[in-house]
XYZ file of C-alpha atoms in Angstrom:
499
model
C 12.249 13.295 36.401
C 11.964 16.293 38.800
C 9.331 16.101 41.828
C 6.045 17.821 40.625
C 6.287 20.475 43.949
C 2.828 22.433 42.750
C 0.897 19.231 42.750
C 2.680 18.113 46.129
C 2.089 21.357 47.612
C -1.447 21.101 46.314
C -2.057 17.762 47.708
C -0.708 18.771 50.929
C -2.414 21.340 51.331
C -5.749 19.587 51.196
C -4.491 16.581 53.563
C -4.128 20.001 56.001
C -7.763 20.848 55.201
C -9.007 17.695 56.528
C -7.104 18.457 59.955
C -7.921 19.156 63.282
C -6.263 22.566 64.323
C -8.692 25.241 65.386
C -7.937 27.739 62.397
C -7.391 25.312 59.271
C -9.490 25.620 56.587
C -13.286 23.888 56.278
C -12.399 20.419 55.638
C -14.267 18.077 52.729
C -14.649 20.528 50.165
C -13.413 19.472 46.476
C -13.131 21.919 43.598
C -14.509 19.699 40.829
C -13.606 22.125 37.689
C -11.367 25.132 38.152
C -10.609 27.454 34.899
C -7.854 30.163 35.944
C -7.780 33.051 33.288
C -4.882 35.134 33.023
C -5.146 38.543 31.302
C -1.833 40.345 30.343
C -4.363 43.084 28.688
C -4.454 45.685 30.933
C -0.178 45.607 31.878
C 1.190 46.170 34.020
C -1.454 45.026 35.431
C -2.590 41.198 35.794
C -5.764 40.080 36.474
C -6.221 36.502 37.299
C -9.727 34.876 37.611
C -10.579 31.392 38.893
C -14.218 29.898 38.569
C -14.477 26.829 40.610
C -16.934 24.753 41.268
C -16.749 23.721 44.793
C -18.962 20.763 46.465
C -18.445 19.540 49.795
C -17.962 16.151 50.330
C -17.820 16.063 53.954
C -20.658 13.249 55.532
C -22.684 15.448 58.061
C -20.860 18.681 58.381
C -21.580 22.091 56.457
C -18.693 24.619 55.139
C -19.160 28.252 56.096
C -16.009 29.426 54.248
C -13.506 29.210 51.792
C -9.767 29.581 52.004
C -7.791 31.267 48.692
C -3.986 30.314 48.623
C -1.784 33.200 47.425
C 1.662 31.767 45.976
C 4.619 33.557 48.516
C 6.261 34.052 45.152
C 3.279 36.184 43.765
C 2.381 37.892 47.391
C 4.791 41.032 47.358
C 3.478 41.997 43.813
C -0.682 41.521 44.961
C -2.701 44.349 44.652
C -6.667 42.832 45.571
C -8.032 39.612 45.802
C -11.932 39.379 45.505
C -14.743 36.316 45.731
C -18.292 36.798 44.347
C -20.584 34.140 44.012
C -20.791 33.722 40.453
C -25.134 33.262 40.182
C -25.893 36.088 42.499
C -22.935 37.912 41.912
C -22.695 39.124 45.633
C -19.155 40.377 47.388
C -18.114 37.792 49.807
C -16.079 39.388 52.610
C -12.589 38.370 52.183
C -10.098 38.421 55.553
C -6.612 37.856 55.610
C -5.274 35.150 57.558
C -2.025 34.491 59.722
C 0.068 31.526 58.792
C 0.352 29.767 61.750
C -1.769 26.697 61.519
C 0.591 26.127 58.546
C 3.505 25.819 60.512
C 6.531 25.090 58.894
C 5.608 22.082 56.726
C 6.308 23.427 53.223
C 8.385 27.378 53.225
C 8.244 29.137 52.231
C 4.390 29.118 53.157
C 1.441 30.849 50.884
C -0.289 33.735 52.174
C -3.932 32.511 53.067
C -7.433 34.857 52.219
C -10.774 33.190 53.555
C -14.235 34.319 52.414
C -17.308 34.007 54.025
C -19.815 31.766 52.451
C -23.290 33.549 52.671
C -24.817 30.619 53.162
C -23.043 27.407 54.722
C -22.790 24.749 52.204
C -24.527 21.592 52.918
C -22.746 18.041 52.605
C -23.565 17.205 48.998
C -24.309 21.139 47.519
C -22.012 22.656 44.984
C -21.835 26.215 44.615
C -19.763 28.497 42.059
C -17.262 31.151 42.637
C -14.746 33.837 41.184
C -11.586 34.098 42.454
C -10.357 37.710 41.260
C -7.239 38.661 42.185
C -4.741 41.477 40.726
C -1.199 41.836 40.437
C 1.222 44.307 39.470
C 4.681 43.911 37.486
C 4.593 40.494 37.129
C 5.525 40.150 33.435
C 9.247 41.219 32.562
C 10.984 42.597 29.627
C 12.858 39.641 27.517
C 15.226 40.866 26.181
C 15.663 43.547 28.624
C 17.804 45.407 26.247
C 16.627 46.365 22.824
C 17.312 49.202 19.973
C 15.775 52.672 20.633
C 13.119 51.430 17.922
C 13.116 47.494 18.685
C 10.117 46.108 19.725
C 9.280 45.509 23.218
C 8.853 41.185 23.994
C 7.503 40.446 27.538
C 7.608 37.357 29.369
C 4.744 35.949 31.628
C 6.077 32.694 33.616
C 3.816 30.620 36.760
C 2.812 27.197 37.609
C 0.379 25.538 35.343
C -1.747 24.284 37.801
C -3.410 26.654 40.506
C -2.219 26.281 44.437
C -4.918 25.392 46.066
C -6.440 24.352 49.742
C -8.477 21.527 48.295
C -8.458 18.848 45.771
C -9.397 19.668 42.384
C -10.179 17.053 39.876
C -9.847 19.240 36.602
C -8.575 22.618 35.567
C -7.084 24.563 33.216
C -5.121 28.310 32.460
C -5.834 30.384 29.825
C -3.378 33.426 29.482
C -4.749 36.115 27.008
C -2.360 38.808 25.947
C -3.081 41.898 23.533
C -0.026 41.335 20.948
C 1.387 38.576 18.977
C 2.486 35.303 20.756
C 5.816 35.096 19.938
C 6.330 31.945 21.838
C 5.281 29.205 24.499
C 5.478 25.906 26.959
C 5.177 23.200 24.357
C 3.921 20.852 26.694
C 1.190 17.811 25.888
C -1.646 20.279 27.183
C -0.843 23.177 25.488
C -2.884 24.652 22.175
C -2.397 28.484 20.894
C -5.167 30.078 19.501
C -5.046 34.025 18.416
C -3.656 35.930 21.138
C -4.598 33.219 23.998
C -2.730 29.928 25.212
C -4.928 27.269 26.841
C -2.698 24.974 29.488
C -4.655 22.060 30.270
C -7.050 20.068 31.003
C -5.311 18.834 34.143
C -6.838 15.950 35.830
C -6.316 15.406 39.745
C -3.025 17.728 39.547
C -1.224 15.724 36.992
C 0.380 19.018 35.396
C 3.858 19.329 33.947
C 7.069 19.518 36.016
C 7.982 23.123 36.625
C 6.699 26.407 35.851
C 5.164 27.488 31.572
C 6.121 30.721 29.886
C 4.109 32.862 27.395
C 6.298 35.706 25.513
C 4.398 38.392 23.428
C 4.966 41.104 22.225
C 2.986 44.673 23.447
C 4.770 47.888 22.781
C 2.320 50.015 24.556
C 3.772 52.154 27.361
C 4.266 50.704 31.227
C 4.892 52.728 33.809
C 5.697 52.134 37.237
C 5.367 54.461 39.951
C 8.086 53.502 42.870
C 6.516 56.094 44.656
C 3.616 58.227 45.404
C 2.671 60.703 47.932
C -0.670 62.434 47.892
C -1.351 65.358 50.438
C -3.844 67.333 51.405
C -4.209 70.412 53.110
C -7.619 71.711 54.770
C -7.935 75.414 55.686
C -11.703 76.034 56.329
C -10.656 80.005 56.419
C -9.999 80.325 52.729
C -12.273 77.710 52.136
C -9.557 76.382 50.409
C -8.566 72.451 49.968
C -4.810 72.673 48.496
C -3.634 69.487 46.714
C 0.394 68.555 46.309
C 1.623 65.488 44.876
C 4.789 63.845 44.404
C 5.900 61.176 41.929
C 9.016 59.179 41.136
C 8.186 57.601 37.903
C 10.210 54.684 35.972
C 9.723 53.316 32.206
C 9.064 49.704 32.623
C 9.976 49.267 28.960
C 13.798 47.284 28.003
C 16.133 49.432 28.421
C 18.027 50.541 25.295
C 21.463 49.414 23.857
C 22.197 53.347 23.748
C 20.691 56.846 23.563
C 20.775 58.219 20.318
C 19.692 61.569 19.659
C 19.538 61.961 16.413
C 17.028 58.759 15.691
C 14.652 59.997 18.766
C 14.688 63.582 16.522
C 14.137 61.964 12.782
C 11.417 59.315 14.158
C 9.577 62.448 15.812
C 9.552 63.783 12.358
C 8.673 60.708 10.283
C 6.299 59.905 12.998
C 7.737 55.994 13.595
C 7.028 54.227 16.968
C 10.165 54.001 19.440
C 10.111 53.006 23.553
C 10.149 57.037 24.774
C 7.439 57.934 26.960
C 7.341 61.763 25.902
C 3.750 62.790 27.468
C 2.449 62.525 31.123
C -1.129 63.429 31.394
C -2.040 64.384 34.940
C -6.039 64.349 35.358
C -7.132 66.591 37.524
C -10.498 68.263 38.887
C -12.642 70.209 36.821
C -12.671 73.509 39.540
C -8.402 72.996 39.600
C -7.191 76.518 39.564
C -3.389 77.869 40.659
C -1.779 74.954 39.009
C 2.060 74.198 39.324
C 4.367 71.827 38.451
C 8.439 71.377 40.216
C 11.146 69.609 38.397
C 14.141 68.516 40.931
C 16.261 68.753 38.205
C 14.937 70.663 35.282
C 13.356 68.269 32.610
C 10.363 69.854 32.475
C 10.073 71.658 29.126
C 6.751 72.156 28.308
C 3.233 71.886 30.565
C 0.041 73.279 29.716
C -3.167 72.810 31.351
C -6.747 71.816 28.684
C -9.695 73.716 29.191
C -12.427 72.170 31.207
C -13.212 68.578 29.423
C -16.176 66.172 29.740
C -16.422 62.386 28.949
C -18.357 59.881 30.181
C -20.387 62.101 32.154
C -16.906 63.096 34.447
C -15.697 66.723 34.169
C -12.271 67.678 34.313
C -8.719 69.508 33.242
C -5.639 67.729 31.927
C -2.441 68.714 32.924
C 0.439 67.937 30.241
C 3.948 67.705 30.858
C 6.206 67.122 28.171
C 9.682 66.242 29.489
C 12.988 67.503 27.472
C 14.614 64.258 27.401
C 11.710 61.324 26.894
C 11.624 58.879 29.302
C 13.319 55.812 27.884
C 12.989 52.115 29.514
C 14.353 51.619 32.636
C 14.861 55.922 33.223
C 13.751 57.260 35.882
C 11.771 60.989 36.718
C 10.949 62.769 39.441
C 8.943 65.867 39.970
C 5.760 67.350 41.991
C 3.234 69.308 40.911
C 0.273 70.935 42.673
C -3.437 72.788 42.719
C -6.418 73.989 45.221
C -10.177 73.080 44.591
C -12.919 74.886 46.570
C -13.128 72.951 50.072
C -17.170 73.366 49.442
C -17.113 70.695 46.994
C -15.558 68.084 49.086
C -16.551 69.140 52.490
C -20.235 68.562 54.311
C -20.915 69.823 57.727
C -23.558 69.226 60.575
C -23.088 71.370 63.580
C -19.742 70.897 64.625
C -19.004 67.566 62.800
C -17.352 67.521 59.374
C -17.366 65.076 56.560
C -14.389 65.437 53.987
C -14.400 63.147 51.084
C -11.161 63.615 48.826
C -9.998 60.618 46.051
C -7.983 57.821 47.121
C -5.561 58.353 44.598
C -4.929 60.390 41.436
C -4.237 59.721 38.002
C -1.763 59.873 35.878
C -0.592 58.360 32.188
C 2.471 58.023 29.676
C 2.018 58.645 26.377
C 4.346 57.372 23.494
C 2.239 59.092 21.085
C 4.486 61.471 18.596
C 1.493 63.820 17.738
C 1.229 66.846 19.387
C -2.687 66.321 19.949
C -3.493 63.199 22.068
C -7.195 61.933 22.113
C -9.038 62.306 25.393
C -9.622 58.956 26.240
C -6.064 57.991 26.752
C -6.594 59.794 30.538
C -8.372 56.634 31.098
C -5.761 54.141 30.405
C -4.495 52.984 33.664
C -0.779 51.994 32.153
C 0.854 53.168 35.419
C 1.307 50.660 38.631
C 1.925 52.316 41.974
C 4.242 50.218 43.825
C 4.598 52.272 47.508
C 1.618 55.160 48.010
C 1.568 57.439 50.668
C -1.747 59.455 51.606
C -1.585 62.344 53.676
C -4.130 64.680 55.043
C -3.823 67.870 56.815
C -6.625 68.860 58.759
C -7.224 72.607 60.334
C -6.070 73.120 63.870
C -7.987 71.931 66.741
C -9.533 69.320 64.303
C -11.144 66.340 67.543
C -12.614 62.952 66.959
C -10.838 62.360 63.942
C -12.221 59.176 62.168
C -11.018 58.064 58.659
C -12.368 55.161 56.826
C -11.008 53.758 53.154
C -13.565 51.477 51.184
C -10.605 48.842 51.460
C -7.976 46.942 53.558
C -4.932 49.197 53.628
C -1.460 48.664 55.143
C -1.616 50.994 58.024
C -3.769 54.316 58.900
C -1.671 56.623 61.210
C -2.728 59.905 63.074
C 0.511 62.271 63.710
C 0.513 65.715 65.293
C 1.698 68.516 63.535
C 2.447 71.967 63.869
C 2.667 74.927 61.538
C 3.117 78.722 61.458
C 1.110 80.255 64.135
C -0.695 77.436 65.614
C -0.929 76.984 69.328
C -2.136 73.515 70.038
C -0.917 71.553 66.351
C -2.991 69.790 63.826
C -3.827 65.800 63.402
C -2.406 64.459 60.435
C -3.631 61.331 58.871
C -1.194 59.131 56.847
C -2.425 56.150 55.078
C 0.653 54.160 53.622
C -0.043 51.460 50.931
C 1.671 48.933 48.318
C 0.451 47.885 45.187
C -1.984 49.611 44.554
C -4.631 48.392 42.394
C -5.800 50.358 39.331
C -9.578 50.618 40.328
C -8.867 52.613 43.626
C -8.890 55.200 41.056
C -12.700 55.865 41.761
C -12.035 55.259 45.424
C -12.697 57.687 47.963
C -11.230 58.830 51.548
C -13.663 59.768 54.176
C -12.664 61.676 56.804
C -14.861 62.851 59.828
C -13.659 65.130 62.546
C -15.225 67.975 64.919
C -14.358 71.377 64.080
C -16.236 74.822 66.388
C -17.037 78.365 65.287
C -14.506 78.898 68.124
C -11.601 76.822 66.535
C -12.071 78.521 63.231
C -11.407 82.096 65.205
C -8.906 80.851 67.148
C -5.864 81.489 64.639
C -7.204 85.164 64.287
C -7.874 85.563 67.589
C -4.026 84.109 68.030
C -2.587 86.517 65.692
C -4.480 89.488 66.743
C -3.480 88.968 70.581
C 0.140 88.565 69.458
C -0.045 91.965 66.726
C -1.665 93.589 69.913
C 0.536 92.575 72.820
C 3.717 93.448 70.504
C 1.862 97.188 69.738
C 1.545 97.592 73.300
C 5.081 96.346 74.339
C 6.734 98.588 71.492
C 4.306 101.579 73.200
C 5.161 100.610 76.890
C 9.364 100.592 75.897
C 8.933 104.126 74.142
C 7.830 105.877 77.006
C 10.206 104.349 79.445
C 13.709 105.989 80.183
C 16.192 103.005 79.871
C 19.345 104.895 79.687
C 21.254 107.236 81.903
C 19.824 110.422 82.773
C 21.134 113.896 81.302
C 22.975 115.702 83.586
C 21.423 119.263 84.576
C 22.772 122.619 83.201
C 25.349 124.365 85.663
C 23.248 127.487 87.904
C 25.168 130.857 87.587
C 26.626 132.374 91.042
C 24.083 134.870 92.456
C 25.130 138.913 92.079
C 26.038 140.127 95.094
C 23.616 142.462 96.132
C 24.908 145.757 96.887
C-alpha cells in the first residue's frame, strides 16, 4: 500500500504549528469541517473555495492569524488567493510569507499566505472563513489530439484532501464542471451527481492514496495569452493618451490529427461546431478613435470596428479581427493593434500634481462562433488566461515624484528613464511585470501620480524653437561669411604717356 504523503504532509504540518520558531504559524487551531469547491466553469480559469470552520484549541492563548498552504505543485499556475470572514463578509489582509521556518523537512515546500484575523480568536471560539483562491491552466486536454470536429475532453487531477497547516477532522471536494462527466476516481468516497463529483467525507485525513481525476467534456473556446504587453503613452500637448498593445495568443484546445481545409470550409457552411477560434473581439473604450491593428505575418483578413455599444451600464467599441487561417488548438498568433482616447478622461490635475488612472489590463475574447453576427455579451466572457503581462507607462518629459499604486500585490513595479525625439532631460517610465493574471483585474485600475509645471509642458516648444532659431541664424551667419579664396583683381592698363 503506498504512504498516504497528503495526509503525512498534512499532519506534519500541524505538529510544525504547535512549534516554537518565531515565524510558524498560530499554534492550537483545528479546522473542524472544511468543504473545498472546485469550479472548472469559468476555464481556463479555476476557482477553488474552502469554508472552514476553525476553533482554537489552545488552553490560554488567542490566534491573531491564519496561515493558507499553497501546494508547490499548484504555485506557478496561482493567480489570487483571498480570505473573508464568511458572517461579515470582510477582506482579511492576506501577506505572503517566506519559507524559512519550514526548512527543509518535506521539499519541495508549499508556498505559505497568512491573513490577519480582525479579531484574535479566543481559546474555545470558532469562527468561519473562505479560502478563495484562483488558478490558471490547470486542467489539460485528454486526448491532446483529436479530429478537426472531435470533441474537446479535459482532465482535472489534485489531492483529495486539502494541504493544510492544521488538523482537520472532516472535509470534503466537490469539483463542478459545465459539460458531461465523462469519467472519475472510483474511490469508496466518491458519488456523481449532474455535472458535480463529491470526494469525501474524509475524517482526520484518512483520504485515498494518491491524487483523483475528473474528465469532462467542454468544447467552449480557451485561450491562453503567453504574453501581454500594455503601453501607454501620455502627451499632455495633444491632450492625447495613445494606447498600443501586443499579444501572442495560443488555442488551448487538443491539437488536431491534421488540417483539413476543405472540412473547416463545408462546416462554415453547414454551420457544425469544430475547435477553430475564428473571431477575436478586442473591447475597447467608448471615445477609441484612430484604431489600428499589425499582423507580423499577415493573417489578418478582416477587422472592423462596432459603433459605440452599451450594456450593463458600460459604454464601448468592439474591435473584430477575423484571422485567414482560424486558430486551431495548440496554434499560435501574434499581432498588435492600437488607439488614442482623450487624456481628459483619464487624467485629473491639482496645481502641479497629476492623477492618471488607466485599466490594469484589457480585454480580449475567442470566438468559435460560425455566424457572422456574434451577440454582445460574449465581450464579457473572460475565456482568455494571461500567463506573463507586462504594463508600461510613458509619462511626458520632466514628469517628478512619480508614485504608482495597483489595487493588488504585483511581481515587481519598475521606474526606467527614457528618451525620445527631442527631449532634453528623458521621461520616467513605469513597468509593472506580472504572471497569472487573474480574470477580475479586468475592472482594475492603475493610478499614477506625478508633478508636471506650466514650464515643463513649454519646455519641448521652447526646445524646438531655440534649435529652429539657432539653425536660422547659423545658416544666416555662414551666408554672409567669405569661406573660400578671394577673386583675384582685374589687371590696371599702363598709363598713356603724356605728351
Amino acid at each position: 500500500m503506498k504512504p498516504n504523503w497528503q495526509a503525512f504532509a498534512t499532519l506534519l504540518f500541524a505538529a510544525l504549528a504547535f512549534s516554537g520558531t518565531t515565524d510558524a504559524v498560530d499554534g492550537g487551531l483545528i479546522n473542524t469541517n472544511a468543504i473545498r469547491t472546485i469550479d472548472l466553469r469559468s476555464l481556463p480559469a479555476v476557482t477553488e473555495q474552502v469554508g472552514v470552520v476553525v476553533q482554537n484549541s489552545h488552553d490560554s492563548k488567542a490566534a491573531k492569524t491564519y496561515s493558507v498552504y499553497i501546494p508547490h505543485a499548484k504555485a506557478d499556475r496561482l493567480a489570487k488567493v483571498t480570505v473573508h470572514e464568511r458572517k461579515s463578509g470582510a477582506e482579511l489582509q492576506v501577506s505572503k510569507m517566506d519559507n524559512e521556518h519550514l526548512g527543509n523537512i518535506l521539499p519541495p515546500q508549499p508556498i505559505e499566505y497568512r491573513a490577519t484575523l480582525l479579531q484574535p480568536l479566543q481559546p474555545g471560539e470558532k469562527i468561519s472563513l473562505n479560502i478563495d483562491s484562483v488558478y490558471l491552466n490547470t486542467v489539460e486536454p485528454r486526448p491532446k489530439v483529436v479530429e478537426q470536429t472531435g470533441d474537446q475532453t479535459w482532465l482535472w487531477k489534485d489531492d483529495a484532501c486539502i494541504l493544510s497547516a492544521y488538523p482537520i477532522n472532516k472535509e470534503k471536494t466537490v469539483v463542478r464542471t459545465n459539460g458531461e462527466i465523462k469519467a472519475y476516481s472510483q474511490i469508496k468516497e466518491s458519488s456523481k451527481d449532474g455535472k458535480s463529483v463529491t470526494f469525501g467525507p474524509f475524517i482526520n485525513g484518512a483520504s485515498p492514496n494518491g491524487p483523483v481525476e475528473v474528465r469532462f467534456r467542454d468544447n467552449r473556446e480557451q485561450l491562453e495569452a503567453l504574453t501581454h504587453r500594455r503601453e501607454y503613452f501620455v502627451s499632455h500637448w495633444a491632450n492625447d493618451l495613445n494606447i498600443l498593445e501586443h499579444y501572442a495568443l495560443r488555442n488551448r484546445a487538443p491539437a488536431l490529427e491534421a488540417f483539413d481545409k476543405v472540412k473547416q470550409t463545408m462546416s462554415r457552411f453547414m454551420k457544425a461546431r469544430d475547435n477553430f477560434v475564428k473571431t477575436l473581439l478586442v473591447k475597447v473604450p467608448a471615445d477609441a478613435r484612430d484604431m489600428y491593428v499589425v499582423d507580423e505575418i499577415g493573417n489578418v483578413s478582416t477587422s472592423a470596428v462596432t459603433r459605440r455599444q452599451r450594456l450593463d451600464g458600460d459604454a464601448f467599441k468592439v474591435m473584430q479581427l477575423k484571422p485567414r487561417y482560424p486558430l486551431a488548438g495548440q496554434w499560435n498568433y501574434t499581432w498588435w493593434h492600437g488607439y488614442s482616447v482623450p487624456l481628459s478622461n483619464y487624467l485629473r490635475v491639482n496645481h502641479n500634481r497629476h492623477a492618471l488612472r488607466v485599466p490594469f489590463i484589457g480585454s480580449i475574447v475567442g470566438s468559435a462562433s460560425q455566424k457572422e453576427e456574434i451577440p454582445l455579451t460574449a465581450i464579457n466572457t473572460h475565456n482568455t488566461a494571461v500567463s506573463a503581462y507586462e504594463l508600461r507607462i510613458t509619462l511626458p518629459e520632466s514628469a517628478t515624484n512619480v508614485d504608482v499604486r495597483v489595487p493588488f500585490d504585483v511581481d515587481s513595479i519598475r521606474q526606467l528613464p527614457q528618451s525620445y525625439y527631442f527631449d532634453t532631460s528623458g521621461r520616467t517610465v513605469v513597468v509593472i511585470e506580472h504572471a497569472n493574471v487573474a480574470p477580475s483585474a479586468v475592472d482594475a485600475h492603475v493610478l499614477v501620480t506625478y508633478d508636471y509645471s506650466v514650464l515643463s509642458l513649454w519646455q519641448k516648444p521652447l526646445v524646438i524653437a531655440i534649435v529652429v532659431f539657432a539653425l536660422f541664424a547659423l545658416t544666416s551667419l555662414c551666408s554672409r561669411m567669405q569661406l573660400g579664396l578671394a577673386a583675384a583683381k582685374p589687371a590696371t592698363t599702363a598709363t598713356k604717356k603724356t605728351q
